[in-house]
Amino acid sequence: MLFFLRLGLGAIYGQLHLEYFDAGDTFLYFEESQLIAQTIWPYWDYYWGSWTGQAPIPPADAELYLYPDWSFIQRDFGTYALVHIHAIPQFFSAGSYFLHGFFVAFLGLFASLNFYWVLERHLQLPRKLLQFACFFMPSVLFWTSGFHKDVWVYLSISGLFLGLDAYYRQLWKRAFCFLGLGLLGLAVFRTYLLGLVFPALTAASLLPFFFKNRPIQAYLSVYAFFGLGLFALEMTGYFSPLQLLANRQGAFLAEKGGSVIAGATSWQPNFFSFFAYLPKALFNVCFRPLIWNVKDSLQLAAALEILSFWLLFFLGLNKGRNPQKRSPLFYFMFFYALSNLLLIGLLVVNLGTIVRYRSIALHFLVILLLQSFHFFHQYFQAKESGKKTLLSSKEHSVASRKAELQD
């Protein structure tokens, strides 16, 4: 059922991009992967060389998707990798975007199953509630069902969760294998996320050894250490993190489209401009699109989603109850999601991109918020206990009938 739900959303995603966005980059990626697929067998050495950066000379009679040079590949390696990887499933999709969606849907479902398998161990949530939290958040389902890098990012982060789960259970080979695969996926498809994941992973790995029963102190110490390191780099002039972020925001400002925030401005690579822009950045990522400014149905859905999140937040505030003991993964999810939202607010001024990029971070925060909903817990636990009682009574009646027959 979950697999076909993802297929349906993938079909909707493709249809919207085909008709509403006039094909957009989704179908551009698909078409370019088709061109690569047509030449893999006769020119396999060219395909391999294009991966390794050898810049081989393209065959004269082959139409290939190739960025001009290796420096361009480095600048947008995620898209380059996306179309090269998706050229392989083209042999089974017969040139149909919607048949190709089977491959994307499988990746997304596999990632959700990874999250569910890990969080079932670490979060104190009834099983049914956790199933809804992991598998039925609309924005994550939608954005990871189409032909984009988001499904690969989602899968890579699920690998990090598998690795941390194995790490806390002292399964070292399994832990380093999954952590390595997760980091590799992020490095390929969205490199800047490594800068967000590395501090959170550092704090998570130090918890069992140096900060037992002090998770907040662990994360605050690690983030303060990395913050001071970035500050020192900025002051020495050897490397400017602020300049790097400002340049990236300038690239987003240069993008064309109807969903760019009206009156969007840039910030300068200095501390005064950075801190002055922070309130606007947090407002953009945490509250936009505003319900009274929506221009189309997709923006309306995004506005309703962020309103629902804040309603969930205020309903889930802890009202004097004793806090539950939290899993180490709780803090990893929390700090990663907050840092991800902050970075999106600082860089992105396009509403569609904001909604797509923040979907995974909001997904994590919603799962964490659900731990505060005690009435949900009671409802699902009552249903689960009722089912267990019903099953046990059925088993008892079956056993009694068997005993009667034996008598």
mmCIF file of C-alpha atoms in Angstrom:
data_model
loop_
_atom_site.group_PDB
_atom_site.id
_atom_site.type_symbol
_atom_site.label_atom_id
_atom_site.label_comp_id
_atom_site.label_asym_id
_atom_site.label_seq_id
_atom_site.Cartn_x
_atom_site.Cartn_y
_atom_site.Cartn_z
ATOM 1 C CA MET A 1 0.000 0.000 0.000
ATOM 2 C CA LEU A 2 2.802 2.413 0.918
ATOM 3 C CA PHE A 3 4.676 1.636 -2.282
ATOM 4 C CA PHE A 4 1.651 2.372 -4.469
ATOM 5 C CA LEU A 5 0.952 5.534 -2.457
ATOM 6 C CA ARG A 6 4.438 6.746 -3.381
ATOM 7 C CA LEU A 7 3.851 5.767 -7.005
ATOM 8 C CA GLY A 8 0.657 7.814 -7.066
ATOM 9 C CA LEU A 9 2.346 10.869 -5.584
ATOM 10 C CA GLY A 10 5.234 10.461 -8.015
ATOM 11 C CA ALA A 11 2.759 10.482 -10.895
ATOM 12 C CA ILE A 12 1.124 13.651 -9.535
ATOM 13 C CA TYR A 13 4.555 15.235 -9.100
ATOM 14 C CA GLY A 14 5.493 14.436 -12.695
ATOM 15 C CA GLN A 15 2.183 15.621 -14.103
ATOM 16 C CA LEU A 16 2.410 18.936 -12.253
ATOM 17 C CA HIS A 17 5.913 19.527 -13.584
ATOM 18 C CA LEU A 18 4.873 18.541 -17.096
ATOM 19 C CA GLU A 19 1.811 20.810 -17.295
ATOM 20 C CA TYR A 20 2.036 23.414 -14.531
ATOM 21 C CA PHE A 21 5.791 24.102 -14.605
ATOM 22 C CA ASP A 22 6.121 23.521 -18.373
ATOM 23 C CA ALA A 23 8.225 20.370 -17.794
ATOM 24 C CA GLY A 24 10.773 22.157 -15.558
ATOM 25 C CA ASP A 25 14.070 20.638 -14.467
ATOM 26 C CA THR A 26 12.367 17.369 -13.438
ATOM 27 C CA PHE A 27 11.750 16.333 -17.031
ATOM 28 C CA LEU A 28 15.045 17.903 -18.120
ATOM 29 C CA TYR A 29 16.855 15.513 -15.755
ATOM 30 C CA PHE A 30 14.805 12.606 -17.081
ATOM 31 C CA GLU A 31 15.468 13.437 -20.737
ATOM 32 C CA GLU A 32 19.188 13.900 -20.179
ATOM 33 C CA SER A 33 19.424 10.559 -18.379
ATOM 34 C CA GLN A 34 17.718 9.043 -21.423
ATOM 35 C CA LEU A 35 20.419 10.454 -23.702
ATOM 36 C CA ILE A 36 23.115 8.948 -21.497
ATOM 37 C CA ALA A 37 21.301 5.581 -21.416
ATOM 38 C CA GLN A 38 21.279 5.424 -25.210
ATOM 39 C CA THR A 39 25.066 5.532 -25.334
ATOM 40 C CA ILE A 40 26.173 3.481 -22.322
ATOM 41 C CA TRP A 41 26.643 0.173 -24.148
ATOM 42 C CA PRO A 42 28.431 1.354 -27.286
ATOM 43 C CA TYR A 43 30.487 3.972 -25.409
ATOM 44 C CA TRP A 44 30.873 2.526 -21.917
ATOM 45 C CA ASP A 45 34.421 3.926 -21.618
ATOM 46 C CA TYR A 46 33.048 7.425 -22.180
ATOM 47 C CA TYR A 47 30.421 6.898 -19.472
ATOM 48 C CA TRP A 48 33.067 5.706 -17.011
ATOM 49 C CA GLY A 49 35.457 8.503 -17.922
ATOM 50 C CA SER A 50 32.798 11.149 -17.411
ATOM 51 C CA TRP A 51 32.361 9.894 -13.812
ATOM 52 C CA THR A 52 36.041 10.006 -12.974
ATOM 53 C CA GLY A 53 36.665 13.477 -14.384
ATOM 54 C CA GLN A 54 38.971 12.356 -17.170
ATOM 55 C CA ALA A 55 36.994 14.525 -19.613
ATOM 56 C CA PRO A 56 37.170 12.037 -22.505
ATOM 57 C CA ILE A 57 36.445 13.209 -26.015
ATOM 58 C CA PRO A 58 32.762 12.538 -26.801
ATOM 59 C CA PRO A 59 32.047 10.343 -29.832
ATOM 60 C CA ALA A 60 31.115 12.354 -32.892
ATOM 61 C CA ASP A 61 27.944 10.375 -33.595
ATOM 62 C CA ALA A 62 26.588 10.356 -30.014
ATOM 63 C CA GLU A 63 24.420 13.023 -28.454
ATOM 64 C CA LEU A 64 25.505 13.113 -24.802
ATOM 65 C CA TYR A 65 24.644 15.146 -21.741
ATOM 66 C CA LEU A 66 28.018 16.575 -20.730
ATOM 67 C CA TYR A 67 28.827 19.695 -18.769
ATOM 68 C CA PRO A 68 31.513 21.814 -20.475
ATOM 69 C CA ASP A 69 34.427 20.927 -18.202
ATOM 70 C CA TRP A 70 35.357 19.381 -14.873
ATOM 71 C CA SER A 71 35.102 22.700 -12.991
ATOM 72 C CA PHE A 72 31.427 22.884 -13.956
ATOM 73 C CA ILE A 73 30.945 19.296 -12.800
ATOM 74 C CA GLN A 74 32.420 20.196 -9.429
ATOM 75 C CA ARG A 75 30.060 23.155 -9.120
ATOM 76 C CA ASP A 76 26.928 21.063 -9.653
ATOM 77 C CA PHE A 77 28.083 17.502 -9.135
ATOM 78 C CA GLY A 78 24.764 16.490 -7.509
ATOM 79 C CA THR A 79 22.810 17.050 -10.720
ATOM 80 C CA TYR A 80 25.593 15.466 -12.765
ATOM 81 C CA ALA A 81 25.484 12.350 -10.576
ATOM 82 C CA LEU A 82 21.684 12.288 -10.596
ATOM 83 C CA VAL A 83 21.328 12.031 -14.368
ATOM 84 C CA HIS A 84 24.207 9.547 -14.685
ATOM 85 C CA ILE A 85 22.794 7.241 -12.010
ATOM 86 C CA HIS A 86 19.251 7.463 -13.342
ATOM 87 C CA ALA A 87 20.466 6.462 -16.786
ATOM 88 C CA ILE A 88 20.690 2.850 -15.529
ATOM 89 C CA PRO A 89 16.956 2.376 -14.686
ATOM 90 C CA GLN A 90 16.124 3.798 -18.122
ATOM 91 C CA PHE A 91 16.726 0.301 -19.511
ATOM 92 C CA PHE A 92 13.632 -0.884 -17.582
ATOM 93 C CA SER A 93 11.368 2.170 -17.873
ATOM 94 C CA ALA A 94 11.099 2.117 -21.695
ATOM 95 C CA GLY A 95 11.407 5.896 -21.838
ATOM 96 C CA SER A 96 8.370 6.494 -19.596
ATOM 97 C CA TYR A 97 8.721 8.939 -16.703
ATOM 98 C CA PHE A 98 5.919 7.238 -14.782
ATOM 99 C CA LEU A 99 7.480 3.784 -15.134
ATOM 100 C CA HIS A 100 10.757 5.303 -14.008
ATOM 101 C CA GLY A 101 8.835 6.379 -10.902
ATOM 102 C CA PHE A 102 8.936 2.743 -9.689
ATOM 103 C CA PHE A 103 12.655 3.153 -9.053
ATOM 104 C CA VAL A 104 12.223 6.476 -7.231
ATOM 105 C CA ALA A 105 9.312 5.127 -5.174
ATOM 106 C CA PHE A 106 11.382 2.151 -4.086
ATOM 107 C CA LEU A 107 14.198 4.428 -2.896
ATOM 108 C CA GLY A 108 11.794 6.581 -0.898
ATOM 109 C CA LEU A 109 9.996 3.631 0.649
ATOM 110 C CA PHE A 110 13.273 1.964 1.555
ATOM 111 C CA ALA A 111 14.407 5.177 3.313
ATOM 112 C CA SER A 112 11.132 5.438 5.278
ATOM 113 C CA LEU A 113 11.440 1.804 6.347
ATOM 114 C CA ASN A 114 14.964 2.531 7.610
ATOM 115 C CA PHE A 115 13.688 5.450 9.685
ATOM 116 C CA TYR A 116 10.841 3.362 11.095
ATOM 117 C CA TRP A 117 13.089 0.423 11.944
ATOM 118 C CA VAL A 118 15.522 2.689 13.856
ATOM 119 C CA LEU A 119 13.016 5.005 15.557
ATOM 120 C CA GLU A 120 10.945 2.070 16.790
ATOM 121 C CA ARG A 121 13.943 1.230 18.974
ATOM 122 C CA HIS A 122 14.693 4.750 20.155
ATOM 123 C CA LEU A 123 11.474 6.760 20.498
ATOM 124 C CA GLN A 124 8.700 6.166 23.001
ATOM 125 C CA LEU A 125 5.845 6.222 20.531
ATOM 126 C CA PRO A 126 3.028 3.704 20.007
ATOM 127 C CA ARG A 127 3.666 1.641 16.905
ATOM 128 C CA LYS A 128 0.674 2.937 14.922
ATOM 129 C CA LEU A 129 1.517 6.549 15.713
ATOM 130 C CA LEU A 130 5.125 6.000 14.645
ATOM 131 C CA GLN A 131 3.918 4.418 11.400
ATOM 132 C CA PHE A 132 1.861 7.506 10.598
ATOM 133 C CA ALA A 133 4.791 9.751 11.528
ATOM 134 C CA CYS A 134 7.310 7.893 9.334
ATOM 135 C CA PHE A 135 5.179 7.073 6.298
ATOM 136 C CA PHE A 136 2.382 9.614 5.912
ATOM 137 C CA MET A 137 3.798 13.138 6.134
ATOM 138 C CA PRO A 138 2.507 14.670 2.881
ATOM 139 C CA SER A 139 5.379 17.030 2.040
ATOM 140 C CA VAL A 140 8.095 14.391 2.449
ATOM 141 C CA LEU A 141 6.067 11.895 0.420
ATOM 142 C CA PHE A 142 5.521 14.447 -2.322
ATOM 143 C CA TRP A 143 9.032 15.867 -2.616
ATOM 144 C CA THR A 144 10.776 12.493 -2.403
ATOM 145 C CA SER A 145 8.494 10.896 -5.009
ATOM 146 C CA GLY A 146 9.633 12.983 -7.965
ATOM 147 C CA PHE A 147 12.777 12.887 -10.047
ATOM 148 C CA HIS A 148 15.008 15.104 -7.903
ATOM 149 C CA LYS A 149 17.944 14.853 -5.514
ATOM 150 C CA ASP A 150 15.706 14.934 -2.424
ATOM 151 C CA VAL A 151 14.972 11.207 -2.413
ATOM 152 C CA TRP A 152 18.707 10.467 -2.424
ATOM 153 C CA VAL A 153 19.265 12.922 0.449
ATOM 154 C CA TYR A 154 16.432 11.251 2.373
ATOM 155 C CA LEU A 155 17.954 7.821 1.758
ATOM 156 C CA SER A 156 21.431 9.022 2.775
ATOM 157 C CA ILE A 157 20.192 10.463 6.085
ATOM 158 C CA SER A 158 18.391 7.198 6.798
ATOM 159 C CA GLY A 159 21.789 5.524 6.378
ATOM 160 C CA LEU A 160 23.180 7.828 9.069
ATOM 161 C CA PHE A 161 20.349 6.750 11.381
ATOM 162 C CA LEU A 162 21.146 3.084 10.757
ATOM 163 C CA GLY A 163 24.802 3.807 11.460
ATOM 164 C CA LEU A 164 24.114 5.647 14.729
ATOM 165 C CA ASP A 165 21.768 2.879 15.882
ATOM 166 C CA ALA A 166 24.514 0.309 15.280
ATOM 167 C CA TYR A 167 27.073 2.611 16.935
ATOM 168 C CA TYR A 168 25.052 2.826 20.147
ATOM 169 C CA ARG A 169 24.706 -0.968 20.131
ATOM 170 C CA GLN A 170 28.484 -1.283 19.620
ATOM 171 C CA LEU A 171 28.145 -3.023 16.244
ATOM 172 C CA TRP A 172 31.208 -1.223 14.924
ATOM 173 C CA LYS A 173 31.543 -2.672 11.408
ATOM 174 C CA ARG A 174 27.857 -2.156 10.675
ATOM 175 C CA ALA A 175 27.991 1.346 12.157
ATOM 176 C CA PHE A 176 30.944 2.581 10.097
ATOM 177 C CA CYS A 177 29.557 0.955 6.946
ATOM 178 C CA PHE A 178 26.196 2.737 7.161
ATOM 179 C CA LEU A 179 27.700 6.015 8.357
ATOM 180 C CA GLY A 180 30.140 5.927 5.462
ATOM 181 C CA LEU A 181 27.419 5.240 2.903
ATOM 182 C CA GLY A 182 25.221 7.998 4.331
ATOM 183 C CA LEU A 183 28.030 10.558 4.252
ATOM 184 C CA LEU A 184 28.977 9.493 0.726
ATOM 185 C CA GLY A 185 25.404 10.015 -0.461
ATOM 186 C CA LEU A 186 25.262 13.505 1.035
ATOM 187 C CA ALA A 187 28.685 14.355 -0.413
ATOM 188 C CA VAL A 188 27.507 13.395 -3.889
ATOM 189 C CA PHE A 189 24.011 14.864 -3.987
ATOM 190 C CA ARG A 190 24.022 17.838 -1.571
ATOM 191 C CA THR A 191 27.540 18.491 -0.380
ATOM 192 C CA TYR A 192 26.800 21.442 1.907
ATOM 193 C CA LEU A 193 24.742 19.178 4.181
ATOM 194 C CA LEU A 194 28.006 17.596 5.326
ATOM 195 C CA GLY A 195 28.720 20.834 7.179
ATOM 196 C CA LEU A 196 25.430 20.420 9.074
ATOM 197 C CA VAL A 197 25.749 16.708 9.725
ATOM 198 C CA PHE A 198 29.363 16.713 10.904
ATOM 199 C CA PRO A 199 28.830 18.647 14.208
ATOM 200 C CA ALA A 200 25.693 16.634 15.019
ATOM 201 C CA LEU A 201 27.489 13.350 14.295
ATOM 202 C CA THR A 202 30.478 14.455 16.379
ATOM 203 C CA ALA A 203 28.277 15.181 19.392
ATOM 204 C CA ALA A 204 26.327 11.936 18.887
ATOM 205 C CA SER A 205 29.543 9.898 18.778
ATOM 206 C CA LEU A 206 30.944 11.543 21.936
ATOM 207 C CA LEU A 207 27.808 10.954 23.994
ATOM 208 C CA PRO A 208 28.511 7.380 25.170
ATOM 209 C CA PHE A 209 32.082 8.182 26.269
ATOM 210 C CA PHE A 210 32.410 11.759 27.543
ATOM 211 C CA PHE A 211 28.902 13.120 28.101
ATOM 212 C CA LYS A 212 26.891 10.279 29.627
ATOM 213 C CA ASN A 213 23.435 11.534 30.698
ATOM 214 C CA ARG A 214 24.366 15.042 29.520
ATOM 215 C CA PRO A 215 23.270 15.153 25.870
ATOM 216 C CA ILE A 216 22.389 18.855 25.755
ATOM 217 C CA GLN A 217 25.807 19.759 27.151
ATOM 218 C CA ALA A 218 27.440 17.541 24.535
ATOM 219 C CA TYR A 219 25.693 19.183 21.605
ATOM 220 C CA LEU A 220 26.091 22.739 22.882
ATOM 221 C CA SER A 221 29.803 22.143 23.528
ATOM 222 C CA VAL A 222 30.421 20.704 20.081
ATOM 223 C CA TYR A 223 28.452 23.426 18.274
ATOM 224 C CA ALA A 224 30.229 26.115 20.311
ATOM 225 C CA PHE A 225 33.587 24.586 19.374
ATOM 226 C CA PHE A 226 32.762 24.549 15.657
ATOM 227 C CA GLY A 227 31.304 28.062 15.885
ATOM 228 C CA LEU A 228 34.509 29.383 17.441
ATOM 229 C CA GLY A 229 36.514 27.607 14.755
ATOM 230 C CA LEU A 230 34.514 29.272 11.975
ATOM 231 C CA PHE A 231 34.839 32.619 13.745
ATOM 232 C CA ALA A 232 38.625 32.188 13.914
ATOM 233 C CA LEU A 233 38.771 31.360 10.190
ATOM 234 C CA GLU A 234 36.718 34.448 9.400
ATOM 235 C CA MET A 235 38.918 36.706 11.506
ATOM 236 C CA THR A 236 42.203 35.377 10.130
ATOM 237 C CA GLY A 237 41.057 35.906 6.556
ATOM 238 C CA TYR A 238 42.459 32.543 5.496
ATOM 239 C CA PHE A 239 38.949 31.312 4.692
ATOM 240 C CA SER A 240 35.680 33.244 4.894
ATOM 241 C CA PRO A 241 32.571 31.139 5.750
ATOM 242 C CA LEU A 242 30.433 34.291 5.530
ATOM 243 C CA GLN A 243 31.661 35.001 2.004
ATOM 244 C CA LEU A 244 30.881 31.420 0.999
ATOM 245 C CA LEU A 245 27.326 31.650 2.359
ATOM 246 C CA ALA A 246 26.739 35.093 0.831
ATOM 247 C CA ASN A 247 27.877 33.850 -2.582
ATOM 248 C CA ARG A 248 25.528 30.882 -2.331
ATOM 249 C CA GLN A 249 22.625 33.152 -1.446
ATOM 250 C CA GLY A 250 23.498 35.312 -4.442
ATOM 251 C CA ALA A 251 23.176 32.218 -6.664
ATOM 252 C CA PHE A 252 19.673 31.602 -5.289
ATOM 253 C CA LEU A 253 18.773 35.270 -5.809
ATOM 254 C CA ALA A 254 19.829 34.969 -9.448
ATOM 255 C CA GLU A 255 17.347 32.149 -10.065
ATOM 256 C CA LYS A 256 14.297 33.082 -12.091
ATOM 257 C CA GLY A 257 10.789 32.026 -11.168
ATOM 258 C CA GLY A 258 7.403 33.209 -9.976
ATOM 259 C CA SER A 259 7.830 32.089 -6.392
ATOM 260 C CA VAL A 260 10.758 34.323 -5.414
ATOM 261 C CA ILE A 261 9.911 36.176 -2.196
ATOM 262 C CA ALA A 262 8.834 39.722 -3.018
ATOM 263 C CA GLY A 263 11.445 42.265 -1.999
ATOM 264 C CA ALA A 264 14.040 39.598 -1.211
ATOM 265 C CA THR A 265 17.414 41.131 -0.400
ATOM 266 C CA SER A 266 20.908 39.806 0.075
ATOM 267 C CA TRP A 267 23.194 40.157 3.080
ATOM 268 C CA GLN A 268 26.833 41.163 3.020
ATOM 269 C CA PRO A 269 29.684 38.890 4.179
ATOM 270 C CA ASN A 270 30.224 40.605 7.546
ATOM 271 C CA PHE A 271 28.966 39.890 11.051
ATOM 272 C CA PHE A 272 26.721 42.960 11.302
ATOM 273 C CA SER A 273 24.855 42.133 8.087
ATOM 274 C CA PHE A 274 24.700 38.435 9.030
ATOM 275 C CA PHE A 275 23.057 38.997 12.414
ATOM 276 C CA ALA A 276 20.789 41.713 11.015
ATOM 277 C CA TYR A 277 19.502 39.251 8.403
ATOM 278 C CA LEU A 278 18.911 36.388 10.887
ATOM 279 C CA PRO A 279 15.334 37.419 11.923
ATOM 280 C CA LYS A 280 14.298 37.628 8.265
ATOM 281 C CA ALA A 281 15.934 34.280 7.530
ATOM 282 C CA LEU A 282 14.102 32.569 10.421
ATOM 283 C CA PHE A 283 10.807 34.166 9.400
ATOM 284 C CA ASN A 284 11.180 33.009 5.788
ATOM 285 C CA VAL A 285 11.904 29.386 6.627
ATOM 286 C CA CYS A 286 9.549 29.051 9.615
ATOM 287 C CA PHE A 287 6.431 30.900 8.432
ATOM 288 C CA ARG A 288 6.392 31.321 4.660
ATOM 289 C CA PRO A 289 4.429 31.045 2.480
ATOM 290 C CA LEU A 290 1.929 33.258 4.278
ATOM 291 C CA ILE A 291 -1.647 32.124 3.808
ATOM 292 C CA TRP A 292 -2.809 35.567 2.586
ATOM 293 C CA ASN A 293 -0.033 35.794 -0.036
ATOM 294 C CA VAL A 294 -0.479 32.435 -1.789
ATOM 295 C CA LYS A 295 -0.615 32.522 -5.578
ATOM 296 C CA ASP A 296 -1.486 28.944 -6.486
ATOM 297 C CA SER A 297 -2.588 25.584 -5.120
ATOM 298 C CA LEU A 298 0.944 24.379 -4.327
ATOM 299 C CA GLN A 299 1.682 27.474 -2.258
ATOM 300 C CA LEU A 300 -1.667 27.024 -0.509
ATOM 301 C CA ALA A 301 -0.718 23.455 0.422
ATOM 302 C CA ALA A 302 2.654 24.658 1.728
ATOM 303 C CA ALA A 303 1.001 27.441 3.764
ATOM 304 C CA LEU A 304 -1.450 24.975 5.317
ATOM 305 C CA GLU A 305 1.443 22.641 6.116
ATOM 306 C CA ILE A 306 3.447 25.246 8.024
ATOM 307 C CA LEU A 307 0.313 26.420 9.861
ATOM 308 C CA SER A 308 -0.397 22.808 10.842
ATOM 309 C CA PHE A 309 3.148 22.454 12.116
ATOM 310 C CA TRP A 310 2.832 25.477 14.410
ATOM 311 C CA LEU A 311 -0.563 24.293 15.624
ATOM 312 C CA LEU A 312 1.041 20.941 16.425
ATOM 313 C CA PHE A 313 3.872 22.752 18.198
ATOM 314 C CA PHE A 314 1.612 24.749 20.520
ATOM 315 C CA LEU A 315 -0.634 21.770 21.235
ATOM 316 C CA GLY A 316 2.405 19.657 22.084
ATOM 317 C CA LEU A 317 3.947 22.026 24.623
ATOM 318 C CA ASN A 318 4.742 20.144 27.819
ATOM 319 C CA LYS A 319 2.416 21.390 30.549
ATOM 320 C CA GLY A 320 4.217 20.585 33.781
ATOM 321 C CA ARG A 321 4.631 16.873 33.095
ATOM 322 C CA ASN A 322 7.806 15.041 33.994
ATOM 323 C CA PRO A 323 9.922 14.835 30.812
ATOM 324 C CA GLN A 324 10.541 11.373 29.442
ATOM 325 C CA LYS A 325 14.052 10.017 29.137
ATOM 326 C CA ARG A 326 15.141 10.875 25.635
ATOM 327 C CA SER A 327 17.080 8.727 23.227
ATOM 328 C CA PRO A 328 20.440 10.028 21.909
ATOM 329 C CA LEU A 329 18.853 10.036 18.436
ATOM 330 C CA PHE A 330 16.275 12.552 19.675
ATOM 331 C CA TYR A 331 18.997 15.169 20.081
ATOM 332 C CA PHE A 332 20.651 14.302 16.769
ATOM 333 C CA MET A 333 17.344 14.814 14.943
ATOM 334 C CA PHE A 334 16.598 18.028 16.851
ATOM 335 C CA PHE A 335 19.936 19.785 16.327
ATOM 336 C CA TYR A 336 20.278 18.658 12.712
ATOM 337 C CA ALA A 337 16.757 19.880 11.878
ATOM 338 C CA LEU A 338 17.291 23.282 13.524
ATOM 339 C CA SER A 339 20.643 23.869 11.809
ATOM 340 C CA ASN A 340 19.160 22.783 8.472
ATOM 341 C CA LEU A 341 16.251 25.222 8.808
ATOM 342 C CA LEU A 342 18.628 28.045 9.755
ATOM 343 C CA LEU A 343 20.825 27.427 6.725
ATOM 344 C CA ILE A 344 17.838 27.295 4.375
ATOM 345 C CA GLY A 345 16.591 30.624 5.742
ATOM 346 C CA LEU A 346 19.997 32.237 5.255
ATOM 347 C CA LEU A 347 20.450 31.054 1.674
ATOM 348 C CA VAL A 348 17.130 30.451 -0.090
ATOM 349 C CA VAL A 349 14.678 33.142 -1.229
ATOM 350 C CA ASN A 350 12.571 31.006 -3.564
ATOM 351 C CA LEU A 351 9.398 29.752 -1.848
ATOM 352 C CA GLY A 352 9.236 26.508 -3.804
ATOM 353 C CA THR A 353 12.839 25.688 -2.935
ATOM 354 C CA ILE A 354 12.304 26.600 0.732
ATOM 355 C CA VAL A 355 9.313 24.249 0.981
ATOM 356 C CA ARG A 356 11.166 21.400 -0.727
ATOM 357 C CA TYR A 357 14.429 21.794 1.201
ATOM 358 C CA ARG A 358 12.791 22.117 4.643
ATOM 359 C CA SER A 359 10.466 19.117 4.255
ATOM 360 C CA ILE A 360 12.914 16.591 5.771
ATOM 361 C CA ALA A 361 13.781 18.897 8.709
ATOM 362 C CA LEU A 362 10.060 19.486 9.424
ATOM 363 C CA HIS A 363 9.514 15.738 9.163
ATOM 364 C CA PHE A 364 12.027 15.165 11.965
ATOM 365 C CA LEU A 365 10.547 17.899 14.151
ATOM 366 C CA VAL A 366 7.012 16.549 13.721
ATOM 367 C CA ILE A 367 8.167 13.077 14.825
ATOM 368 C CA LEU A 368 9.796 14.604 17.908
ATOM 369 C CA LEU A 369 6.742 16.736 18.710
ATOM 370 C CA LEU A 370 4.479 13.696 18.666
ATOM 371 C CA GLN A 371 6.205 12.460 21.807
ATOM 372 C CA SER A 372 4.469 15.279 23.720
ATOM 373 C CA PHE A 373 0.961 14.247 22.632
ATOM 374 C CA HIS A 374 -0.026 12.074 25.571
ATOM 375 C CA PHE A 375 -3.662 11.817 24.486
ATOM 376 C CA PHE A 376 -2.486 10.392 21.125
ATOM 377 C CA HIS A 377 -0.345 7.910 22.987
ATOM 378 C CA GLN A 378 -3.251 6.827 25.160
ATOM 379 C CA TYR A 379 -5.549 6.463 22.154
ATOM 380 C CA PHE A 380 -3.141 4.322 20.110
ATOM 381 C CA GLN A 381 -2.023 2.313 23.124
ATOM 382 C CA ALA A 382 -5.660 1.582 23.970
ATOM 383 C CA LYS A 383 -6.270 0.404 20.408
ATOM 384 C CA GLU A 384 -3.168 -1.781 20.444
ATOM 385 C CA SER A 385 -4.021 -3.262 23.850
ATOM 386 C CA GLY A 386 -7.590 -3.856 22.653
ATOM 387 C CA LYS A 387 -6.312 -5.752 19.636
ATOM 388 C CA LYS A 388 -4.026 -7.812 21.822
ATOM 389 C CA THR A 389 -6.926 -8.630 24.155
ATOM 390 C CA LEU A 390 -9.118 -9.559 21.202
ATOM 391 C CA LEU A 391 -6.390 -11.772 19.708
ATOM 392 C CA SER A 392 -5.743 -13.480 23.029
ATOM 393 C CA SER A 393 -9.466 -14.138 23.498
ATOM 394 C CA LYS A 394 -9.674 -15.593 19.983
ATOM 395 C CA GLU A 395 -6.663 -17.799 20.663
ATOM 396 C CA HIS A 396 -8.273 -18.912 23.930
ATOM 397 C CA SER A 397 -11.559 -19.786 22.192
ATOM 398 C CA VAL A 398 -9.710 -21.673 19.457
ATOM 399 C CA ALA A 399 -7.729 -23.572 22.100
ATOM 400 C CA SER A 400 -10.906 -24.437 24.031
ATOM 401 C CA ARG A 401 -12.617 -25.714 20.851
ATOM 402 C CA LYS A 402 -9.570 -27.868 20.117
ATOM 403 C CA ALA A 403 -9.692 -29.218 23.641
ATOM 404 C CA GLU A 404 -13.377 -30.076 23.247
ATOM 405 C CA LEU A 405 -12.693 -31.920 20.005
ATOM 406 C CA GLN A 406 -9.861 -33.821 21.639
ATOM 407 C CA ASP A 407 -12.135 -34.758 24.586
#
